[in-house]
PDB file of C-alpha atoms and ligand atoms in Angstrom:
ATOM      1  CA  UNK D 955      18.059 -13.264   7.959  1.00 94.00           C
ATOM      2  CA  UNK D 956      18.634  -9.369   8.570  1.00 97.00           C
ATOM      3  CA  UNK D 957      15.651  -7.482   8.313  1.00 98.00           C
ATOM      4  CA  UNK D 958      16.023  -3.897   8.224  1.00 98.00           C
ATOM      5  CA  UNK D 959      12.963  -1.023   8.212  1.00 98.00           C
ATOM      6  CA  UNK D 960      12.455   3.145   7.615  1.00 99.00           C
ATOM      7  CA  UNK D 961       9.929   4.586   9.345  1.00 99.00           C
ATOM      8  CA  UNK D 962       9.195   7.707   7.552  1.00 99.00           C
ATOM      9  CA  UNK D 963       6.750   9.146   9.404  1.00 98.00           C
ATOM     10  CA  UNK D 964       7.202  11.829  11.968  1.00 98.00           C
ATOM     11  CA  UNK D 965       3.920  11.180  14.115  1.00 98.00           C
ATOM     12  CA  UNK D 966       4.979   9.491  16.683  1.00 97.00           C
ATOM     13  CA  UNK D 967       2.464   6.145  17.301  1.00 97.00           C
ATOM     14  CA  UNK D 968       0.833   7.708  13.957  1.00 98.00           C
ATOM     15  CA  UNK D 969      -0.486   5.191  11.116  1.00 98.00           C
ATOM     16  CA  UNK D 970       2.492   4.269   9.298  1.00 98.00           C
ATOM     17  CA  UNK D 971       4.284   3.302  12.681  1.00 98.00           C
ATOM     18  CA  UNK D 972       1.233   1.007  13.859  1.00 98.00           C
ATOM     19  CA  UNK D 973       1.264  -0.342  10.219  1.00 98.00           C
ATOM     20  CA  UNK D 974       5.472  -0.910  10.738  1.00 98.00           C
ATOM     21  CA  UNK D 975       4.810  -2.493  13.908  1.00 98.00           C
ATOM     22  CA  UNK D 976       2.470  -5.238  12.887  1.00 98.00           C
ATOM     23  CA  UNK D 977       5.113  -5.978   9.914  1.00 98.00           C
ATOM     24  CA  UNK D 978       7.545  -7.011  12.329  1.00 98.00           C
ATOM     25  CA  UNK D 979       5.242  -8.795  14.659  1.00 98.00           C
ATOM     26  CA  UNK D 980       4.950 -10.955  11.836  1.00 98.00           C
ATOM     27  CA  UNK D 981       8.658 -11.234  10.895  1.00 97.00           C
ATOM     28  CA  UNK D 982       9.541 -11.949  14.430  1.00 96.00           C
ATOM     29  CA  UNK D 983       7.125 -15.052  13.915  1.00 93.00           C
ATOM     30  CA  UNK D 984      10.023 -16.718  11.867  1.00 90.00           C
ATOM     31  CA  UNK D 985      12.805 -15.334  14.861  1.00 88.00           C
ATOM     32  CA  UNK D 986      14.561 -12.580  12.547  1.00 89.00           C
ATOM     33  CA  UNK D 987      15.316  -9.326  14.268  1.00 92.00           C
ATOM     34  CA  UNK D 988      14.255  -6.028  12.816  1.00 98.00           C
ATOM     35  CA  UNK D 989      16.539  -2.919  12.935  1.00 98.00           C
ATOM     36  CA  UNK D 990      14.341  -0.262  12.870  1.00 98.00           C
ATOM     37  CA  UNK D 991      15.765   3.498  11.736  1.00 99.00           C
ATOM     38  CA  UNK D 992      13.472   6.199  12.822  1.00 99.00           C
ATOM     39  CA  UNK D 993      14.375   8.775  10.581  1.00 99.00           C
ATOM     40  CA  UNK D 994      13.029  11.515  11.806  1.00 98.00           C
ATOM     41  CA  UNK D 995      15.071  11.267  14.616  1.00 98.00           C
ATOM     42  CA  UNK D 996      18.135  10.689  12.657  1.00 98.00           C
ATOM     43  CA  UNK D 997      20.518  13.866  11.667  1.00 98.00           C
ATOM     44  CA  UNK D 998      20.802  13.301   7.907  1.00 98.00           C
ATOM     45  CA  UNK D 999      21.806  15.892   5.253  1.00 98.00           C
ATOM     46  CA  UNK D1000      19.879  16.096   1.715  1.00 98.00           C
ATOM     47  CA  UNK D1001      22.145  15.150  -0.882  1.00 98.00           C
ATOM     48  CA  UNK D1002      23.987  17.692  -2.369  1.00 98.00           C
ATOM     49  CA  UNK D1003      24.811  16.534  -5.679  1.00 98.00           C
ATOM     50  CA  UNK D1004      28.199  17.088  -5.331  1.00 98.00           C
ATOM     51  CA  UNK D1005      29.626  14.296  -7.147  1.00 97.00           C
ATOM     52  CA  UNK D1006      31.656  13.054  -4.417  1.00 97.00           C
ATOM     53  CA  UNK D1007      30.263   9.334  -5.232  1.00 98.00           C
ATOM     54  CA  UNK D1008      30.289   9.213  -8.849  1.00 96.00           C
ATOM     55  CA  UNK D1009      33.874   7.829  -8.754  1.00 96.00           C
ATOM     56  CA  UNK D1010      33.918   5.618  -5.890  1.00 97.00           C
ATOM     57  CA  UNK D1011      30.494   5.145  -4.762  1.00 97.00           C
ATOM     58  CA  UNK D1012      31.089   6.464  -1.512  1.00 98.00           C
ATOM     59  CA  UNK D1013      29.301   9.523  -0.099  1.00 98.00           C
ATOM     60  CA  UNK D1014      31.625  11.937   1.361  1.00 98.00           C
ATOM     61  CA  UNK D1015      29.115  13.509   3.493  1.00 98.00           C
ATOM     62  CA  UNK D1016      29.779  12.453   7.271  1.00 97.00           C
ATOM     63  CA  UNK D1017      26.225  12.181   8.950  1.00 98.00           C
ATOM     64  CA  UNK D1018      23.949   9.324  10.106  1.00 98.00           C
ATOM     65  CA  UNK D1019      23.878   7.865   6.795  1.00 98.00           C
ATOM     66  CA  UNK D1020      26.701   6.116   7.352  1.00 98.00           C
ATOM     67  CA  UNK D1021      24.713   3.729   9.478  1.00 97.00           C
ATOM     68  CA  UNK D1022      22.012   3.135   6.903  1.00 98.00           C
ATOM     69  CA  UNK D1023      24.871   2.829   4.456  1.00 98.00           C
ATOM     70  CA  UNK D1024      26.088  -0.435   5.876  1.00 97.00           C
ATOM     71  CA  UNK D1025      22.493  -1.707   6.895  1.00 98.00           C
ATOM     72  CA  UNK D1026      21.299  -1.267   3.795  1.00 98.00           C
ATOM     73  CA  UNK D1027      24.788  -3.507   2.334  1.00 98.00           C
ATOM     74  CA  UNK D1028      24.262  -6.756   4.448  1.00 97.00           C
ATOM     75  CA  UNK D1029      20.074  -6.561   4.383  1.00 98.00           C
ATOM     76  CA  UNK D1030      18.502  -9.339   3.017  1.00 97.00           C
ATOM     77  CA  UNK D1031      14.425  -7.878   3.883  1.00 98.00           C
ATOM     78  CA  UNK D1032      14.339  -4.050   3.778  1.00 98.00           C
ATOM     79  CA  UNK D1033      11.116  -2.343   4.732  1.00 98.00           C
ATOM     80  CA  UNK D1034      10.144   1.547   3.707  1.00 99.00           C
ATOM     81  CA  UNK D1035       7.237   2.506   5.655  1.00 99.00           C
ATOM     82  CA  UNK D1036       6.035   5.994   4.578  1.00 99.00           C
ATOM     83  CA  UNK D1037       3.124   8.456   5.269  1.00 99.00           C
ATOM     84  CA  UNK D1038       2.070   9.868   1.640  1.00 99.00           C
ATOM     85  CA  UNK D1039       2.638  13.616   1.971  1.00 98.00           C
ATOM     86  CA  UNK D1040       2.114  15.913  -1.134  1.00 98.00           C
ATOM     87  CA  UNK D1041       1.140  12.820  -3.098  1.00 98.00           C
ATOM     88  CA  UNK D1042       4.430  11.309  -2.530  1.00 98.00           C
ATOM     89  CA  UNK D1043       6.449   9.885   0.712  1.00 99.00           C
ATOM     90  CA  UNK D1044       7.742  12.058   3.213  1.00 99.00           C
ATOM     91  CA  UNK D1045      10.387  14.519   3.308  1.00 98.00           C
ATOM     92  CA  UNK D1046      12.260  11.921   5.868  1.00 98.00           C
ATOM     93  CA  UNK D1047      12.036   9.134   3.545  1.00 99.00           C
ATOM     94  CA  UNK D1048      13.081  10.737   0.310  1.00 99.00           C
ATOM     95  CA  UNK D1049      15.830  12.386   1.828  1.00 99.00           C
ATOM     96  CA  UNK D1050      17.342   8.552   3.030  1.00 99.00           C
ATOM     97  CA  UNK D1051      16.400   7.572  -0.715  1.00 99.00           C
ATOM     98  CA  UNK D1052      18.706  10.518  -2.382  1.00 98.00           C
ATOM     99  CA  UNK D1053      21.620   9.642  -0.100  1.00 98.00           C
ATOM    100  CA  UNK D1054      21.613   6.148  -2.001  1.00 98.00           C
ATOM    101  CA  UNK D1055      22.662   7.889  -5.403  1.00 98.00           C
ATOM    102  CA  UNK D1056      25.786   6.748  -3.741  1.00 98.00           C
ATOM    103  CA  UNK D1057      24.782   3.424  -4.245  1.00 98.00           C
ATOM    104  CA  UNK D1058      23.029   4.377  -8.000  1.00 98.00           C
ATOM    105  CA  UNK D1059      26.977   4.841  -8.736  1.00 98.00           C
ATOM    106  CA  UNK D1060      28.375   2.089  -7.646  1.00 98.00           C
ATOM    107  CA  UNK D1061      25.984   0.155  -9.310  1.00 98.00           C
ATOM    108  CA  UNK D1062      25.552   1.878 -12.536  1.00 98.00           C
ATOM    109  CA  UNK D1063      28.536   3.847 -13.082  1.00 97.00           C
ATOM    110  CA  UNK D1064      30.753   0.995 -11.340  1.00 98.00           C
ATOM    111  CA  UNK D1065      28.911  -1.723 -11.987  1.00 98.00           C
ATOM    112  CA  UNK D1066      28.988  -3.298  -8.538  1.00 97.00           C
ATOM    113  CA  UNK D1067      25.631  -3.988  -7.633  1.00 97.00           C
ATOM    114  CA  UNK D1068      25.022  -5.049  -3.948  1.00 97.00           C
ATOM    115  CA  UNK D1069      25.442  -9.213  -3.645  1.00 96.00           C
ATOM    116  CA  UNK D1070      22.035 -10.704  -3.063  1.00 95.00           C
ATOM    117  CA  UNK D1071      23.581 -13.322  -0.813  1.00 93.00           C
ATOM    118  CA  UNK D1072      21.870 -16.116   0.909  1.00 95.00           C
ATOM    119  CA  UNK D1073      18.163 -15.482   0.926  1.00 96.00           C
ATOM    120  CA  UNK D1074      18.214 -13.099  -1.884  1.00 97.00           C
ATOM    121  CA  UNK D1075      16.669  -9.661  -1.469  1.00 98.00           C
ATOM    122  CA  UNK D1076      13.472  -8.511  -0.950  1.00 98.00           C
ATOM    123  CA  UNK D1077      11.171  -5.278  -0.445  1.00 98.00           C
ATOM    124  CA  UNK D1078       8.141  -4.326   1.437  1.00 98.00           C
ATOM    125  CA  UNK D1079       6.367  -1.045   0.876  1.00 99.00           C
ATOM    126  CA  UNK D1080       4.322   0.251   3.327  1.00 99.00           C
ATOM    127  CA  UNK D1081       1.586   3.578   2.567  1.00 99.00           C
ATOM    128  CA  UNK D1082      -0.853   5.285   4.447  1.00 98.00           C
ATOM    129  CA  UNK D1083      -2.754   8.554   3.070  1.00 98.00           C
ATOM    130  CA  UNK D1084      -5.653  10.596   4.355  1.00 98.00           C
ATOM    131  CA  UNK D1085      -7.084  11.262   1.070  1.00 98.00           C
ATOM    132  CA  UNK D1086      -8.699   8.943  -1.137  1.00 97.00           C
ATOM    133  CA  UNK D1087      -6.878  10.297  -3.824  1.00 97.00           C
ATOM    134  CA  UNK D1088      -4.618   7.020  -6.109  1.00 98.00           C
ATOM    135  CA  UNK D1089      -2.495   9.643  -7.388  1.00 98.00           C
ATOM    136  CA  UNK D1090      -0.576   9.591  -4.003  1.00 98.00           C
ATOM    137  CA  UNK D1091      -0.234   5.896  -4.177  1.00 98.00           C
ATOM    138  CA  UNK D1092       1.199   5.838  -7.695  1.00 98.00           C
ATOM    139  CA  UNK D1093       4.114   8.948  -7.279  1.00 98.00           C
ATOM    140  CA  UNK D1094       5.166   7.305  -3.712  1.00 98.00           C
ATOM    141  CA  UNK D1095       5.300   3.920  -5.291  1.00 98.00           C
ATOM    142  CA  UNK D1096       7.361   5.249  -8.330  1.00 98.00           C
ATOM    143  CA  UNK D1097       9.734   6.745  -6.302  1.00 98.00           C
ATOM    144  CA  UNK D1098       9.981   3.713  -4.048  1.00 98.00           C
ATOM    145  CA  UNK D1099      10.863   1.410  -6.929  1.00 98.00           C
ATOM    146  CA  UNK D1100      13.498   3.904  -8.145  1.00 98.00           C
ATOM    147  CA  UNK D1101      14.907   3.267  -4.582  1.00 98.00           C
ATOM    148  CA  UNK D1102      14.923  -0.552  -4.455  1.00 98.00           C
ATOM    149  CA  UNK D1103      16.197  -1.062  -7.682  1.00 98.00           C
ATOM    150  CA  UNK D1104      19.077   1.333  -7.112  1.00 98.00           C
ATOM    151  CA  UNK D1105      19.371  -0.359  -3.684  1.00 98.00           C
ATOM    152  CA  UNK D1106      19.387  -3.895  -5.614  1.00 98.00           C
ATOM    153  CA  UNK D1107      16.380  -5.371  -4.251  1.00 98.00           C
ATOM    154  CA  UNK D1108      14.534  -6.542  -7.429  1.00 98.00           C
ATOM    155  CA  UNK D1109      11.366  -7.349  -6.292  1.00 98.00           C
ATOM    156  CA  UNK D1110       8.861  -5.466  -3.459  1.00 98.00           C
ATOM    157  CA  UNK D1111       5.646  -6.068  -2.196  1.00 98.00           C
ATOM    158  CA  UNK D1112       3.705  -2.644  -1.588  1.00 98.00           C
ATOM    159  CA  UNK D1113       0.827  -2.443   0.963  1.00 98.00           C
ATOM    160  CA  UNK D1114      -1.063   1.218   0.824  1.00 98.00           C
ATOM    161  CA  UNK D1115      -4.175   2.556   2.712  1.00 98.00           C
ATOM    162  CA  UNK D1116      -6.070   5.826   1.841  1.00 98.00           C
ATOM    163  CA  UNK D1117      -8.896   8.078   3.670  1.00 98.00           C
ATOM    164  CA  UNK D1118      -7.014   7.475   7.411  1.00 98.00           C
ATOM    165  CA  UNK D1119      -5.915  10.519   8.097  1.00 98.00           C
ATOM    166  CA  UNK D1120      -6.072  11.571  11.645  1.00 98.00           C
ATOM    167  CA  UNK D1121      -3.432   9.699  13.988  1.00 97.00           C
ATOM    168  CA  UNK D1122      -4.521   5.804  14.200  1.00 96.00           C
ATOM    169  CA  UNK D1123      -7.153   6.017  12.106  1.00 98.00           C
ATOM    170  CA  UNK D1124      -5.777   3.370  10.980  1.00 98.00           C
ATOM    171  CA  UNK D1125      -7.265   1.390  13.980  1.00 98.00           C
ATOM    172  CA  UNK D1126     -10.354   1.603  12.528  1.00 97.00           C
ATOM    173  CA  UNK D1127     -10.202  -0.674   9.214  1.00 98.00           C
ATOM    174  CA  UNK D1128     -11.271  -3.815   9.126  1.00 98.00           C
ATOM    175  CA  UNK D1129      -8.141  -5.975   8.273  1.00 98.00           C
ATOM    176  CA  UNK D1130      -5.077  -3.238   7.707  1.00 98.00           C
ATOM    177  CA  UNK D1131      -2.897  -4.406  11.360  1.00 98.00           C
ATOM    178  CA  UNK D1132      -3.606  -8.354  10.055  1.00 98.00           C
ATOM    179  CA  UNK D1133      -2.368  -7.275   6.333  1.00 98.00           C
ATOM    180  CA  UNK D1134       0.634  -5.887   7.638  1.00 98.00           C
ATOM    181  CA  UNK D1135       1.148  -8.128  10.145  1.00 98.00           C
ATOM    182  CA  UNK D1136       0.507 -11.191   6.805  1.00 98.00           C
ATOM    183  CA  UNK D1137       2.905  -8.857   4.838  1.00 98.00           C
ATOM    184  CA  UNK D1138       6.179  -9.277   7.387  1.00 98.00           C
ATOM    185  CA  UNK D1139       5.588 -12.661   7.751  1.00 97.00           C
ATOM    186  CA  UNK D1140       5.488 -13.324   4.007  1.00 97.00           C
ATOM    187  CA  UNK D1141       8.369 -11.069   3.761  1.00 98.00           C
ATOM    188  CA  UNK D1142      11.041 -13.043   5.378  1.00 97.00           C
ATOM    189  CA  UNK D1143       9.354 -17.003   4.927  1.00 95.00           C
ATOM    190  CA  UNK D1144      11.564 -19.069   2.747  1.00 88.00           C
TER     191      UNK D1144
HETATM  192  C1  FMN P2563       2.406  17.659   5.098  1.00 54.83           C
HETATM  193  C2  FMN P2563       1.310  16.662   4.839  1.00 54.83           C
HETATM  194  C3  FMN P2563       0.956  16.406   3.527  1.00 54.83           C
HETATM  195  C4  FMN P2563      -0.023  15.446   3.254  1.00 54.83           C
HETATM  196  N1  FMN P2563      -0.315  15.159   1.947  1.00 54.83           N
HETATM  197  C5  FMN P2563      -1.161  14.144   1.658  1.00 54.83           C
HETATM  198  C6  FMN P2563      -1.396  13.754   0.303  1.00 54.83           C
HETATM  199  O1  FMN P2563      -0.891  14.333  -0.644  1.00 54.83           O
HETATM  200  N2  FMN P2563      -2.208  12.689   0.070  1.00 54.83           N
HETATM  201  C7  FMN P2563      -2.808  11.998   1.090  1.00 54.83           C
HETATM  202  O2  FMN P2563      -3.500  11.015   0.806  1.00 54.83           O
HETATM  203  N3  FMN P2563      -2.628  12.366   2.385  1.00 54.83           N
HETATM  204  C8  FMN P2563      -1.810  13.405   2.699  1.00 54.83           C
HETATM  205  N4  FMN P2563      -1.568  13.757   4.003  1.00 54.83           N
HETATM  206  C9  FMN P2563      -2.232  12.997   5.088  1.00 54.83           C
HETATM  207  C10 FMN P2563      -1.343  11.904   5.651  1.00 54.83           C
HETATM  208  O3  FMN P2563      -0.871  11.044   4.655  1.00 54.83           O
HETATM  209  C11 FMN P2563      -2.146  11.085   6.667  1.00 54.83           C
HETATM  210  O4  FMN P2563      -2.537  11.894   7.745  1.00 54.83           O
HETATM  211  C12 FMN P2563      -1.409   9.872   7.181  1.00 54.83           C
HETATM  212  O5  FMN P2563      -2.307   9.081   7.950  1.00 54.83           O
HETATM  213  C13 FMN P2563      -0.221  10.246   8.046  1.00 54.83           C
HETATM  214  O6  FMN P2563       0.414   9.082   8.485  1.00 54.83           O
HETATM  215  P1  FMN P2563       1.110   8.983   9.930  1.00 54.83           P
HETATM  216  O7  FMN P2563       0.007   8.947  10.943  1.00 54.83           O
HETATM  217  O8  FMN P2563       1.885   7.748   9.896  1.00 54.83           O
HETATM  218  O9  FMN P2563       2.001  10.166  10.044  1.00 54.83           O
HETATM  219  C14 FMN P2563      -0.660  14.750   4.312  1.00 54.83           C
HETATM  220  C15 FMN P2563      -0.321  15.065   5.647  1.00 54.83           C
HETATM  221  C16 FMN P2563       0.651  16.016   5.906  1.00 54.83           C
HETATM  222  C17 FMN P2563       1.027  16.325   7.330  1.00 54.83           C
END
């Protein structure tokens, strides 16, 4: 089973990543291999609405998308881990997610959605905030849904956290590591 997983968070060992870790401790249970793209680390342009997809469903922008492109194709798990920033996900993220409007073509417009093959395909959302505030929660996972639908993964779980907000906070609550950890494994058992 491919598993595949955005990190969206720039902080480097920061709550979302410690959250993203424990996932795939718990996917690895079951032997499946996680490729992770850190995507703040990745060069990748904001889409430019250019309508160089609309006819073929192929981006014509050349970047480090093309990677995620082909990932995202053959996935049959795909993870979107995300800090919330602004009351929705980060910058990093929702740049990766506009880049799939190539997909949004060739599924609406072309109506080629991506195969579900084997194991069918599956989501797992993964939110951490530093307010307490639900509004965050809601916009991120609205956006995120937007993205797996487009991305034809029909159903996600979502796992959020609010009030950690310094780096590892996260640490700190009682059962959020074993959660994750519970969510990866559930992710890719049959
Ligand atoms: C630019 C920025 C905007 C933020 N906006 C929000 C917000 O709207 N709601 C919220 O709950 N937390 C907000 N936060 C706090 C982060 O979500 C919080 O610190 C989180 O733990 C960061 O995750 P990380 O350690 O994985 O980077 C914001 C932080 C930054 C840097």
């Amino acid at each position: 089973m491919k598993v595949i997983a955005f990190l969206g968070s720039p902080r480097k060992d920061g709550n979302t990543e410690l959250l993203l870790n424990e996932a795939i401790k718990g996917i690895k249970v079951f032997g499946s291999v996680v490729q992770v793209f850190n995507l703040n680390l990745m060069k990748i342009s904001p889409c430019q609405d250019c309508g160089g997809c609309d006819e073929t469903g192929r981006c014509i922008v050349e970047d480090e998308m093309s990677q995620i492109y082909n990932a995202i194709k053959t996935a049959d798990r795909i993870i979107l881990a995300s800090p919330i920033f602004f009351f929705g996900l980060s910058a990093q993220a929702k740049i990766m997610i506009d880049r799939c409007q190539a997909f949004w073509c060739e599924k609406y417009l072309l109506k080629k959605p991506i195969p579900s093959g084997e194991y069918g395909r599956k989501g797992l959302l993964l939110l951490v905030g530093g307010m307490e505030k639900e509004a965050g929660i809601k916009c991120s996972e609205a956006t995120a849904k937007a993205f797996f639908r487009t991305i034809s993964v029909p159903e996600h779980k979502t796992l959020s956290f609010l009030g950690f907000n310094t780096k590892s906070a996260i640490l700190r609550h009682p059962s959020a590591l074993k959660d994750a950890y519970e969510a990866g494994r559930n992710l890719v058992k049959i």
